[in-house]
């Protein structure tokens, strides 16, 4: 399982979004700023053996989406989902998982097609702390420099910044050609991926943010997937592009 993979995550506030309207660009190392679940009601904690391991996003009362590398080769009974809480280890709603649908083209130990849909055993009760995020169109494009937002309970690499409470951070979408050149000696950047972040590094998320949501306003554009180190100069975060598998999501969920 690649749950221990170090993940780069870079986030950007989208003005006008009711979920994250008070976030501002940050200069903190890795951890971002503490926030409340009401601003990110689509955020979930994926727990493995009752401990937070990855993030994810609610896409309906019955389904959440996360990264396939968070799930590989493990059993449904080992996982559960926590929603509607500021904290990774208490509060909110707990739901067991009925089915796991990893993307059929995802290969274990691979970055490509890094998507997994989880069908819950019982539906979620929606309120101000628990809501679905809108999915993109299959042809929805992200312009270079677009402000995006991600959230999660990943490792902060800073003893003064706890990851027990939900955090968020801010960064722009990077040109796809630039992204491919950055990672050409590390791994192939496929059409199912894109980069977001700053060349100088320093603003990033880390382990245990995997599978978490990256949004543009009220639309889920990316899933935290992989990267080279945490907050590493010259290596922005790489996200799984949700629009690229929109037809598969509809096939599995009818959404």
Coordinates of C-alpha atoms in Angstrom, one line a residue, residues 84-220:
X84 CA -18.8 16.6 9.4
X85 CA -16.0 17.1 12.0
X86 CA -13.2 19.7 12.4
X87 CA -11.1 16.9 13.9
X88 CA -9.5 13.8 12.4
X89 CA -10.1 11.6 15.4
X90 CA -13.5 12.5 16.9
X91 CA -17.0 13.9 16.2
X92 CA -19.1 13.9 13.1
X93 CA -20.7 11.0 11.3
X94 CA -19.0 7.6 11.0
X95 CA -20.0 5.4 8.0
X96 CA -18.8 1.9 7.1
X97 CA -18.0 1.1 3.4
X98 CA -20.1 -1.4 1.3
X99 CA -18.0 -1.3 -1.9
X100 CA -14.7 0.0 -3.1
X101 CA -14.4 0.9 -6.8
X102 CA -10.7 1.6 -7.8
X103 CA -10.4 2.9 -11.3
X104 CA -10.0 -0.2 -13.5
X105 CA -6.9 1.3 -15.2
X106 CA -5.1 2.1 -12.0
X107 CA -2.1 -0.2 -11.4
X108 CA -0.8 -0.7 -7.8
X109 CA 2.4 1.3 -7.2
X110 CA 1.4 3.6 -10.1
X111 CA 0.5 7.3 -10.0
X112 CA -1.9 7.1 -13.0
X113 CA -5.7 6.8 -12.7
X114 CA -5.4 7.5 -9.0
X115 CA -9.1 7.4 -8.2
X116 CA -11.2 5.3 -5.9
X117 CA -15.0 5.6 -5.3
X118 CA -16.4 4.3 -2.0
X119 CA -20.0 3.4 -1.7
X120 CA -21.2 3.8 1.9
X121 CA -23.3 1.2 3.8
X122 CA -25.7 3.8 5.0
X123 CA -26.4 7.3 3.5
X124 CA -25.0 10.5 5.0
X125 CA -27.3 13.0 6.7
X126 CA -26.6 16.3 5.1
X127 CA -26.4 19.5 7.2
X128 CA -24.1 22.6 7.4
X129 CA -21.2 20.4 8.2
X130 CA -21.8 17.6 5.7
X131 CA -22.5 18.3 2.0
X132 CA -21.6 17.0 -1.4
X133 CA -19.2 18.9 -3.7
X134 CA -20.2 19.4 -7.3
X135 CA -18.3 17.4 -10.0
X136 CA -16.8 19.0 -13.1
X137 CA -17.8 18.5 -16.7
X138 CA -15.7 16.0 -18.6
X139 CA -14.4 18.8 -20.8
X140 CA -13.9 21.3 -17.9
X141 CA -10.5 23.0 -18.3
X142 CA -8.4 24.7 -15.6
X143 CA -6.6 27.8 -16.8
X144 CA -3.0 28.3 -15.8
X145 CA -2.8 30.4 -12.6
X146 CA -6.3 29.5 -11.5
X147 CA -6.8 29.7 -7.8
X148 CA -7.7 26.3 -6.2
X149 CA -8.4 25.2 -2.7
X150 CA -7.4 22.0 -0.9
X151 CA -8.0 20.9 2.7
X152 CA -7.0 18.0 5.0
X153 CA -5.4 16.6 8.1
X154 CA -1.9 15.9 6.6
X155 CA 1.4 16.1 8.5
X156 CA 2.5 19.7 8.9
X157 CA 6.2 19.1 9.6
X158 CA 6.0 21.9 12.2
X159 CA 5.7 21.1 15.9
X160 CA 3.8 24.4 16.5
X161 CA 1.1 23.5 14.0
X162 CA -1.1 20.5 14.9
X163 CA -2.8 18.4 12.2
X164 CA -5.5 17.2 14.6
X165 CA -7.8 20.0 13.4
X166 CA -8.7 20.6 9.7
X167 CA -6.2 22.8 7.9
X168 CA -6.1 24.5 4.4
X169 CA -3.4 26.1 2.3
X170 CA -3.4 28.1 -1.0
X171 CA -1.6 27.9 -4.5
X172 CA -2.1 28.3 -8.4
X173 CA -2.5 25.8 -11.1
X174 CA 0.7 25.3 -13.1
X175 CA 1.0 25.1 -16.9
X176 CA 0.9 21.4 -18.0
X177 CA 4.0 21.6 -20.1
X178 CA 6.0 23.1 -17.2
X179 CA 4.6 20.4 -14.9
X180 CA 5.8 17.6 -17.3
X181 CA 9.3 19.1 -17.5
X182 CA 9.5 19.4 -13.7
X183 CA 8.8 15.7 -13.3
X184 CA 10.3 14.3 -16.4
X185 CA 13.1 12.5 -14.5
X186 CA 10.7 11.3 -11.7
X187 CA 7.5 10.0 -13.4
X188 CA 5.4 10.6 -16.4
X189 CA 2.7 13.3 -16.1
X190 CA -0.3 11.9 -17.9
X191 CA -3.5 13.6 -19.1
X192 CA -5.0 12.4 -15.8
X193 CA -2.7 14.6 -13.8
X194 CA -1.9 18.3 -13.3
X195 CA 0.4 20.4 -11.0
X196 CA -0.5 23.2 -8.6
X197 CA 1.9 25.1 -6.4
X198 CA 4.9 27.5 -6.3
X199 CA 8.3 27.0 -7.8
X200 CA 10.0 28.2 -4.6
X201 CA 8.2 25.5 -2.6
X202 CA 7.5 26.2 1.1
X203 CA 3.8 26.0 0.7
X204 CA 2.7 22.4 0.7
X205 CA 0.9 19.5 2.4
X206 CA 2.3 16.2 3.2
X207 CA 1.5 12.6 4.1
X208 CA -2.1 11.8 5.1
X209 CA -3.5 14.5 2.8
X210 CA -3.7 11.9 0.0
X211 CA -7.1 11.5 -1.6
X212 CA -8.2 14.9 -0.4
X213 CA -10.2 17.4 -2.5
X214 CA -8.8 20.3 -4.5
X215 CA -11.6 22.6 -5.6
X216 CA -12.3 25.6 -7.9
X217 CA -15.1 27.5 -6.2
X218 CA -17.8 24.8 -5.6
X219 CA -16.4 22.2 -8.1
X220 CA -14.1 19.3 -7.4

